[in-house]
Coordinates of N, CA, C and O in Angstrom, one line a residue:
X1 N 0.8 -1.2 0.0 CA 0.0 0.0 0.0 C 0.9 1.2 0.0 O 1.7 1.4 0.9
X2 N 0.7 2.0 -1.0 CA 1.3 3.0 -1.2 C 0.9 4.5 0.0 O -0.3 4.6 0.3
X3 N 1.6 5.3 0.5 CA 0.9 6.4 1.6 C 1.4 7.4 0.1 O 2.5 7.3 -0.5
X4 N 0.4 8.4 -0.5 CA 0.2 9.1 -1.1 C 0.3 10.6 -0.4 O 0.4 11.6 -1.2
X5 N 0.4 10.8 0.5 CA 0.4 12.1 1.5 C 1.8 12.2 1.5 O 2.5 11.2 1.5
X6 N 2.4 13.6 1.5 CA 3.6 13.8 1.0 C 4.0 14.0 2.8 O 3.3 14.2 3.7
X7 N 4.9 14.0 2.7 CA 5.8 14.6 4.4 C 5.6 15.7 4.8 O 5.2 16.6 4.1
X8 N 5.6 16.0 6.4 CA 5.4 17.4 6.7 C 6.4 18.1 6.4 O 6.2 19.2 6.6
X9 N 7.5 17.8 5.9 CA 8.7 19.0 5.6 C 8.5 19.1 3.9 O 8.9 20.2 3.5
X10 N 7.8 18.2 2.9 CA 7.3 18.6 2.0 C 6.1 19.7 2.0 O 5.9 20.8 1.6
X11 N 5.2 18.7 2.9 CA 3.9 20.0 3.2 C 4.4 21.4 3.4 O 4.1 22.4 2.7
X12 N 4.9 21.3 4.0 CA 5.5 23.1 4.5 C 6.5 23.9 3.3 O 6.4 25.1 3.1
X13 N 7.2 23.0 2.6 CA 7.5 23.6 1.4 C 6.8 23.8 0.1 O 7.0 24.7 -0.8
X14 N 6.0 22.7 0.1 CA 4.8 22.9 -1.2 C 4.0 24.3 -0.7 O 3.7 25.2 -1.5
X15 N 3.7 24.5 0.6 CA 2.7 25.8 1.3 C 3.4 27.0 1.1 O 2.8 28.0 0.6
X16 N 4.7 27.1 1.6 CA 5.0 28.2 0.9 C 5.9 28.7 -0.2 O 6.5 29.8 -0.3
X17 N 6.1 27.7 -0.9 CA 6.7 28.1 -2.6 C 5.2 28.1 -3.3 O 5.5 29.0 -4.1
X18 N 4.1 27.8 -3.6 CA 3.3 27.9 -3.9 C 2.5 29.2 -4.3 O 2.2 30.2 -3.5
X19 N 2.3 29.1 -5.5 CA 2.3 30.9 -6.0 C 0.8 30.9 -6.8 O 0.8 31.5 -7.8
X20 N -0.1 30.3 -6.5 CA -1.0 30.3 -7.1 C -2.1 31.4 -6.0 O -3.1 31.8 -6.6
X21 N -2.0 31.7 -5.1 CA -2.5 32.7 -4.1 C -2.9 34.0 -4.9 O -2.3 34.2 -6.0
X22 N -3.6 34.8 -4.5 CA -3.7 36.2 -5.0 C -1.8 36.9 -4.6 O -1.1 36.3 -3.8
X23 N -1.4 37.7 -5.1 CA 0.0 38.3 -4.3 C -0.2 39.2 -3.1 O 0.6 39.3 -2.3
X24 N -1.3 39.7 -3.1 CA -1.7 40.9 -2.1 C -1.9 40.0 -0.9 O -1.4 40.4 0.1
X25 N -2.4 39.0 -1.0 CA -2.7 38.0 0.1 C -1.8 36.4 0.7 O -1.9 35.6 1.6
X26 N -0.7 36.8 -0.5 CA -0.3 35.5 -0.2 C 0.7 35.2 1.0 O 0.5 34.3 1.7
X27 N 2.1 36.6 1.0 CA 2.7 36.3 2.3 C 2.2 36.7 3.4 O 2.8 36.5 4.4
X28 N 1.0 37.4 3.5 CA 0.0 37.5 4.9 C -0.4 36.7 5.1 O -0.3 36.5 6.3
X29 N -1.1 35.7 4.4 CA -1.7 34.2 5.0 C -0.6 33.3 4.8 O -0.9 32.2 5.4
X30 N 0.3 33.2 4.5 CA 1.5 32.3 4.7 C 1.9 32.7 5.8 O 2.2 31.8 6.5
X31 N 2.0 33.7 6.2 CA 3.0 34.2 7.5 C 2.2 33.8 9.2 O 2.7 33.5 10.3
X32 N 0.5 33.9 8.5 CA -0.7 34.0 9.5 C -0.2 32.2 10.0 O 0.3 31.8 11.0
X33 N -0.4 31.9 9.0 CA -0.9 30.7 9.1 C 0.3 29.7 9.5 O 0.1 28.5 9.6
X34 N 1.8 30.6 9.6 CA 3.0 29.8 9.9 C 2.8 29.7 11.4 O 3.1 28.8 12.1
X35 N 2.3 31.1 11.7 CA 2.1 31.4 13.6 C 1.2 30.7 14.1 O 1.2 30.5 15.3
X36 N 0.1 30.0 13.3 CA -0.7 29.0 13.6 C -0.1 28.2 14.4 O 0.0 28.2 15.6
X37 N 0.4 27.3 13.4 CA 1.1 26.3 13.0 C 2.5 26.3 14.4 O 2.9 25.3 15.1
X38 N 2.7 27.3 14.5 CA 3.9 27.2 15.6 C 3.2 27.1 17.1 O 3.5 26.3 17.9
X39 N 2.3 27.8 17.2 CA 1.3 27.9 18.4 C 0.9 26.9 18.6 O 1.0 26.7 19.8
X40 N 0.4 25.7 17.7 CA -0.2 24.8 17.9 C 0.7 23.6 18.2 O 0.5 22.8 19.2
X41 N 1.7 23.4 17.4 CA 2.5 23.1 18.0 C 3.4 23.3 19.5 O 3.8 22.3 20.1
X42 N 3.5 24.4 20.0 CA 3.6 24.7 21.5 C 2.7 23.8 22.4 O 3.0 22.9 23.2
X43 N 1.5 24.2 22.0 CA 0.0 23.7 22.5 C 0.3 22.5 22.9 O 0.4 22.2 24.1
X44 N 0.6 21.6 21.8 CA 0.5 20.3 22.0 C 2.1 19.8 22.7 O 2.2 18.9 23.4
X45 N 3.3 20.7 22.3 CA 4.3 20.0 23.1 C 4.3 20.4 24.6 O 5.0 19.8 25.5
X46 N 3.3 21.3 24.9 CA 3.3 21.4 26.7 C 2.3 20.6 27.3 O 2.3 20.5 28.5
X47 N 1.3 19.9 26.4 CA 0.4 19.0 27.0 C 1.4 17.5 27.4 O 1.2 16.5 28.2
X48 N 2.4 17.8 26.6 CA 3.4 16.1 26.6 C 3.9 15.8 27.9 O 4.2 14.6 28.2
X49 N 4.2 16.8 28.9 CA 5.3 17.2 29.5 C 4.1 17.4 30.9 O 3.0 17.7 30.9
X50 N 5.2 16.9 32.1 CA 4.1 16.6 33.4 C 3.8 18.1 34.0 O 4.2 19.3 33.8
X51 N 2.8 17.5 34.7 CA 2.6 18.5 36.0 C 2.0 18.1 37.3 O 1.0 17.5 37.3
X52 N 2.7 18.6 38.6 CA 2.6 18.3 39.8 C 1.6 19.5 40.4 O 1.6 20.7 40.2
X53 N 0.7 18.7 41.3 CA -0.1 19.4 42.3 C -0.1 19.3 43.6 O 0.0 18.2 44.0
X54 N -0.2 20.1 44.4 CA -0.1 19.9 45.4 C -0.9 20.8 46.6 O -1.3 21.9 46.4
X55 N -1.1 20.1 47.9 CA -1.4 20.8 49.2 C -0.6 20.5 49.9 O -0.1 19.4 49.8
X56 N 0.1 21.6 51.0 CA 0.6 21.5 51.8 C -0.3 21.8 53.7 O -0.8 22.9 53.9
X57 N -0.3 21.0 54.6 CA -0.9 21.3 55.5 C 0.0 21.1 56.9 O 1.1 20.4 56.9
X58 N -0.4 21.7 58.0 CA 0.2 21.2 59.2 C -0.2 20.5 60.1 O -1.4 20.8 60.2
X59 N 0.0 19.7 61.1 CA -0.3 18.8 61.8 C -1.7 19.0 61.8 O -2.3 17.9 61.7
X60 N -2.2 19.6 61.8 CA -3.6 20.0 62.7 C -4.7 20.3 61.3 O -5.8 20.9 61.5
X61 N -4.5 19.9 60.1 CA -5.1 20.2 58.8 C -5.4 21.3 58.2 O -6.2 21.4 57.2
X62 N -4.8 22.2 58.8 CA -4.8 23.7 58.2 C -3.7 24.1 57.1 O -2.5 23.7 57.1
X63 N -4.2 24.8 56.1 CA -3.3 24.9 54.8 C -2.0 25.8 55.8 O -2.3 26.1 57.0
X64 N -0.7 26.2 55.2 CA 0.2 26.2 55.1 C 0.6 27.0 53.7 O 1.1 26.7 52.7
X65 N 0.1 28.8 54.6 CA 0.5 29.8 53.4 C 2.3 29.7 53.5 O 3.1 29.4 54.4
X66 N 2.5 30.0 51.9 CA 3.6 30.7 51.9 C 4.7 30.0 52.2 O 5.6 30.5 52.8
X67 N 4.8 28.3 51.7 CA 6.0 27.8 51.9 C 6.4 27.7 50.4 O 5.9 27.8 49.3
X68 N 7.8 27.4 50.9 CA 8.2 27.2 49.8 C 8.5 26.1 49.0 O 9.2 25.4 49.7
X69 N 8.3 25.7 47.9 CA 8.0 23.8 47.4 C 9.4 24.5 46.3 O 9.6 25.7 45.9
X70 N 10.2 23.2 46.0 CA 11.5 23.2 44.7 C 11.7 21.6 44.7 O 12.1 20.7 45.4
X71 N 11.0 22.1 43.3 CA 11.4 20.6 42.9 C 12.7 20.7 42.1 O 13.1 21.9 41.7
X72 N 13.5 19.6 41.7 CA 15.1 19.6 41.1 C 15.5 18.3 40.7 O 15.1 17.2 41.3
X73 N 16.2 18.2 39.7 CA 16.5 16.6 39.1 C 18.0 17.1 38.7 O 18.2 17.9 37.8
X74 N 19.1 16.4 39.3 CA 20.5 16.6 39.1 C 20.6 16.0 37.5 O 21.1 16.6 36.6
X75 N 20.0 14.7 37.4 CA 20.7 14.4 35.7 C 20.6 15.0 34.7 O 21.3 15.1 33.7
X76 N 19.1 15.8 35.1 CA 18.8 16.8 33.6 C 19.1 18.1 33.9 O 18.9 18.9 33.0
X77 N 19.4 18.4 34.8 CA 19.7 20.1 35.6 C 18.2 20.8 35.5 O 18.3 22.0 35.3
X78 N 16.8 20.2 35.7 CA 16.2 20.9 36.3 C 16.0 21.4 37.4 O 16.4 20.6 38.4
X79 N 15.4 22.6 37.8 CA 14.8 23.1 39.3 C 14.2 24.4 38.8 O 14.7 25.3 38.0
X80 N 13.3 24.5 39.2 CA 12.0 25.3 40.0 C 11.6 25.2 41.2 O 11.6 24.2 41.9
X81 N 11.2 26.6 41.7 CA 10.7 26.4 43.0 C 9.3 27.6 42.4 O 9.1 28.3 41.4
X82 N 8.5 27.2 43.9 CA 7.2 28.0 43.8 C 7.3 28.1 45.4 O 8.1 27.6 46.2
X83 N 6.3 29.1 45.7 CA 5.3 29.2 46.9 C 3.8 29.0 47.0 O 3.0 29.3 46.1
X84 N 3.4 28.5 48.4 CA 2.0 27.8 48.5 C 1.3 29.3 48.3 O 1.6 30.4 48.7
X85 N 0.2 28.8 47.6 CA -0.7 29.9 48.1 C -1.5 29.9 49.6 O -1.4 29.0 50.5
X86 N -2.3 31.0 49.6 CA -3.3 30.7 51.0 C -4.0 29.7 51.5 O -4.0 29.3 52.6
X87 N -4.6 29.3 50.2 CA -5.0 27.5 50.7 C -4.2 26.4 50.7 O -4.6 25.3 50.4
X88 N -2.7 26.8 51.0 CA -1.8 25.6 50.9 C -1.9 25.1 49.4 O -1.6 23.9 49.5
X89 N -2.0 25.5 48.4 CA -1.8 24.5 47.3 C -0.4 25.5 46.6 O 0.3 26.5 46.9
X90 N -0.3 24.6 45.6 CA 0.8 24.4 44.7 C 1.0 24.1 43.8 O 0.6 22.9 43.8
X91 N 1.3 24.3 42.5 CA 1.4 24.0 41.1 C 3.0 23.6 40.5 O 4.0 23.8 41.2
X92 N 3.2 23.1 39.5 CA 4.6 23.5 38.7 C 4.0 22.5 37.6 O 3.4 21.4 37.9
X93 N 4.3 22.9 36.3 CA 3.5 22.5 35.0 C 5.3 22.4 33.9 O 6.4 22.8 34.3
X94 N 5.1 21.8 32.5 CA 5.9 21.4 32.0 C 7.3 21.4 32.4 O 8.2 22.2 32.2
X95 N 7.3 20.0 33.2 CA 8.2 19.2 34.3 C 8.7 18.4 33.2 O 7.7 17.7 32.9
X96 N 9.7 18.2 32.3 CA 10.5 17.1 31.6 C 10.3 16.1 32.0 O 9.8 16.1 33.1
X97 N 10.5 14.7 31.4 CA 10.2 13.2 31.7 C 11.7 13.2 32.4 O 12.6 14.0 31.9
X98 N 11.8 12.4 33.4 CA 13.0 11.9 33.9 C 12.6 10.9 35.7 O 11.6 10.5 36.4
X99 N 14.2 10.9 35.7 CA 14.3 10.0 37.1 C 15.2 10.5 38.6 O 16.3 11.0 38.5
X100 N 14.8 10.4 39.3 CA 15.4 11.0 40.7 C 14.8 12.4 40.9 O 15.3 13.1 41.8
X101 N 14.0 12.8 40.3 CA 13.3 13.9 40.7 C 13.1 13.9 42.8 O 12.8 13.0 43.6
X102 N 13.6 15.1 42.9 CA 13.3 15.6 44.5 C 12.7 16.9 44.5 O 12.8 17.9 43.8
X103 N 11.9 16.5 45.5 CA 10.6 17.8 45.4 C 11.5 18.1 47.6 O 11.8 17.4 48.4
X104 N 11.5 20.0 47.4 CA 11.7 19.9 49.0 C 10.3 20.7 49.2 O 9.9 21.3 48.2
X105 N 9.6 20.7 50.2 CA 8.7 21.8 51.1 C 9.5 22.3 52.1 O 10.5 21.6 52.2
X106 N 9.5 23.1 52.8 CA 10.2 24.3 53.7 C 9.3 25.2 54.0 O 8.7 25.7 53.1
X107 N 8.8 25.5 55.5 CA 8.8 27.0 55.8 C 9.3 27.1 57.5 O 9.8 26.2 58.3
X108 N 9.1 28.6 57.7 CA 9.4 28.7 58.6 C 8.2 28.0 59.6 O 7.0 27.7 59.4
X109 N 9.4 27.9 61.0 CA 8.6 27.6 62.0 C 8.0 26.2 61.5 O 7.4 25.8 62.5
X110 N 7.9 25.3 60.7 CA 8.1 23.4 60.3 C 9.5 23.0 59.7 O 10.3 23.6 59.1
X111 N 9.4 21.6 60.3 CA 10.7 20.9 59.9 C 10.6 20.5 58.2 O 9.8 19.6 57.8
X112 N 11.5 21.2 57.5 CA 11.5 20.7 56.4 C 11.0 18.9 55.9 O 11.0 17.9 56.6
X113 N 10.9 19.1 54.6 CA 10.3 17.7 54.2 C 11.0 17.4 53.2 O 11.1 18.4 52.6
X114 N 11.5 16.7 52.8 CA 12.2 16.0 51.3 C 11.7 14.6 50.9 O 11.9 13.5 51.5
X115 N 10.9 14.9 49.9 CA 10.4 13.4 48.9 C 11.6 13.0 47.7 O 11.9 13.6 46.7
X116 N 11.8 12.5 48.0 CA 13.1 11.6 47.2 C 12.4 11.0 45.8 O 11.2 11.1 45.6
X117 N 13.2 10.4 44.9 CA 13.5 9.5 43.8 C 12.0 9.5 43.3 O 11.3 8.5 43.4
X118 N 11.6 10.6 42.7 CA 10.3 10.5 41.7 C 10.7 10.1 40.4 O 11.7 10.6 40.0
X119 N 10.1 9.3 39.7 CA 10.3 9.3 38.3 C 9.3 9.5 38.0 O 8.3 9.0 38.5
X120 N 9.2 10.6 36.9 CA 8.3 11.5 36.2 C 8.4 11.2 34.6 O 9.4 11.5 33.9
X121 N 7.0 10.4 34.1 CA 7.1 10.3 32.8 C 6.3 11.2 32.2 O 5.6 12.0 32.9
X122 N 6.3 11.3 30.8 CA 5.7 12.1 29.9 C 4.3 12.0 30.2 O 3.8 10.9 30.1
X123 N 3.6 13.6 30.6 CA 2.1 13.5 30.6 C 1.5 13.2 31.7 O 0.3 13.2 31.8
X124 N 2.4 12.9 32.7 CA 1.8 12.5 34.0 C 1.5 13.7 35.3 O 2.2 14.6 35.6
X125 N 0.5 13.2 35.8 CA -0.1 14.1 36.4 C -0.2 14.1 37.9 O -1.1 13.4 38.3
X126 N 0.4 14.6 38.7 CA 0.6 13.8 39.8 C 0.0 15.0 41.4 O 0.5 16.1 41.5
X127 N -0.5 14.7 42.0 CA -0.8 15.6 42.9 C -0.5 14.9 44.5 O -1.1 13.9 44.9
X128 N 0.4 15.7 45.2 CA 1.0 15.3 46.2 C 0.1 16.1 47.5 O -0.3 17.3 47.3
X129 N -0.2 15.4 49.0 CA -0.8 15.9 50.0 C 0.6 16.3 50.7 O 1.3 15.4 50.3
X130 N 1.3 17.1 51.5 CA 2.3 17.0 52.4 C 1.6 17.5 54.2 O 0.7 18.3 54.5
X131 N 2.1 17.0 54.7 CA 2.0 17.4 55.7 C 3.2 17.7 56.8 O 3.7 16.9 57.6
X132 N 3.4 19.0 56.6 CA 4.4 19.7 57.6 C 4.6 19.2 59.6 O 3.5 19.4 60.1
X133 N 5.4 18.7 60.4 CA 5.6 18.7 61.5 C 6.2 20.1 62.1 O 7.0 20.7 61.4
X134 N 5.7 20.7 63.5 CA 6.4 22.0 63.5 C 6.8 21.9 64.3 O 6.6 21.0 65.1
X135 N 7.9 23.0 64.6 CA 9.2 22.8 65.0 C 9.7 23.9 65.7 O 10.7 24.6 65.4
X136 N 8.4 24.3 67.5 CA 8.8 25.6 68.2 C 10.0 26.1 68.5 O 10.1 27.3 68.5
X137 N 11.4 25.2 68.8 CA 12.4 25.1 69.8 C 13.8 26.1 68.2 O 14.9 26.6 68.3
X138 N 13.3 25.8 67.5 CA 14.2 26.8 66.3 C 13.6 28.0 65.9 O 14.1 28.7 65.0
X139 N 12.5 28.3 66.5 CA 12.3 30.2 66.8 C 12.6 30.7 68.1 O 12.2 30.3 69.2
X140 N 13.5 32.0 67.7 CA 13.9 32.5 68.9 C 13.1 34.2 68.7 O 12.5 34.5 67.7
X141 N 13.4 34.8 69.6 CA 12.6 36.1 69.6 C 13.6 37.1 69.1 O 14.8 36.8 68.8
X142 N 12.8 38.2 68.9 CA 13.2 39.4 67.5 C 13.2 40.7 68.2 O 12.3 41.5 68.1
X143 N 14.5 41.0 69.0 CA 14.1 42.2 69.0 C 14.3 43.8 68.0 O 15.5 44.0 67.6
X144 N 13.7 44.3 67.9 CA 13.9 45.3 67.2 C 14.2 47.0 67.7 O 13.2 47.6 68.1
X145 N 15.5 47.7 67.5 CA 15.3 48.4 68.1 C 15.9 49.7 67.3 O 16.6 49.4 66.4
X146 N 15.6 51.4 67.6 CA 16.1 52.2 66.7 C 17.2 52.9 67.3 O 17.2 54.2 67.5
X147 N 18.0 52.4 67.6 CA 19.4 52.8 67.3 C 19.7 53.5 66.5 O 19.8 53.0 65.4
X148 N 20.1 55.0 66.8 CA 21.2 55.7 65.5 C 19.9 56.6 64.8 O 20.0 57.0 63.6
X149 N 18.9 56.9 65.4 CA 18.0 57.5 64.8 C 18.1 59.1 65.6 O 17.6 59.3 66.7
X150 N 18.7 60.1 64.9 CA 18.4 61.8 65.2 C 17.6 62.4 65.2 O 17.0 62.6 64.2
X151 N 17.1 63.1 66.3 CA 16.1 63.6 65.9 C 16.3 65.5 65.9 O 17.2 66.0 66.6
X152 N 15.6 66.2 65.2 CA 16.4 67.5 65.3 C 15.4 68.2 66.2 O 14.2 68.0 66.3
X153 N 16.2 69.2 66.9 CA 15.7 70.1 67.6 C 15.4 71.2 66.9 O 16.4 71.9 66.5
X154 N 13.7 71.7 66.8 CA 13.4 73.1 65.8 C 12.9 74.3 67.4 O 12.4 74.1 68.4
X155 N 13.4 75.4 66.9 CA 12.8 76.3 68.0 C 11.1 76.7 68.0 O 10.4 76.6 67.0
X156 N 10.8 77.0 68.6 CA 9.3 77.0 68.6 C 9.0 78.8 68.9 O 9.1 79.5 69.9
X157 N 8.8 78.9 67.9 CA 8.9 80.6 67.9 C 7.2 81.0 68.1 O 6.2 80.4 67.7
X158 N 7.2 81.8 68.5 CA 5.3 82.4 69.4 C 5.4 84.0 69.2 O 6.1 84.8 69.8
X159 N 4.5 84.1 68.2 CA 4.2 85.6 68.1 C 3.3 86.3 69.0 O 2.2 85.7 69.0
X160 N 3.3 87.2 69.6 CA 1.7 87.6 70.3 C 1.7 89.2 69.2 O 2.6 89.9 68.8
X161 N 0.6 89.2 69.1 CA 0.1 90.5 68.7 C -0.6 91.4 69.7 O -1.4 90.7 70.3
X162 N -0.6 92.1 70.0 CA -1.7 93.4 70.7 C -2.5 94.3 69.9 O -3.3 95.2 70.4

């Protein structure tokens, strides 16, 4: 059985050497329709490529604003990091396929968390629960104080009239 459909690197060359178009119209819809073509392409290569979800909570099931989540994979040199939002969640989207992926959670005031050895394939969707342990005895108190602050002295001048 013969495939009669020419290649896509033919297609793309028959599209635009192709001179049968009006001229007024031709490299505007050739140019339109390349940005298509590139777009859609994007489209479809970031659907290939994983993405992790997550909540983060603390002992007691309350979200966990404002930590910080980094995920990192030494063989391929990725890393990203994010922060939770208010309801404890978390995102990070076109994640490369690979292996030994480590995701850390951190905030203050909880004992960090480290998930080890993820292997992440193409298109996979994965949504992780964490739950933070906290950790009073590594906050210490803040004081703050203003030292080195001038203040100037203005005369206070009082007119009287009669």
């Amino acid at each position: 059985m013969h495939n009669y459909l020419p290649s896509k690197h033919g297609l793309l060359t028959m599209f635009m050497l192709r001179t049968n178009i009006r001229a007024d119209v031709n490299w505007g819809l050739r140019l339109g329709l390349m940005g298509l073509l590139a777009t859609s392409y994007q489209i479809v290569n970031a659907q290939q490529q994983a993405a992790i979800n997550g909540v983060i909570r603390d002992e007691a099931g309350k979200p966990i604003y404002s930590a910080t989540v980094t995920i990192q994979n030494v063989t391929n040199k990725f890393k990203r990091a994010t922060t939770s939002a208010a309801d404890g969640t978390f995102s990070f989207d076109q994640i490369p396929a690979g292996q030994g992926y480590q995701i850390t959670i951190s905030s203050i005031g909880f004992k960090t968390k480290e998930l080890t050895d993820y292997n992440i394939s193409e298109r996979d969707k994965l949504a992780i629960n964490v739950s933070l342990e906290s950790v009073s005895e590594n906050l210490q108190e803040v004081v703050v104080t203003a030292l080195g602050i001038k203040k100037e002295k203005k005369p206070l001048v009082i007119l009287l009239r009669s």
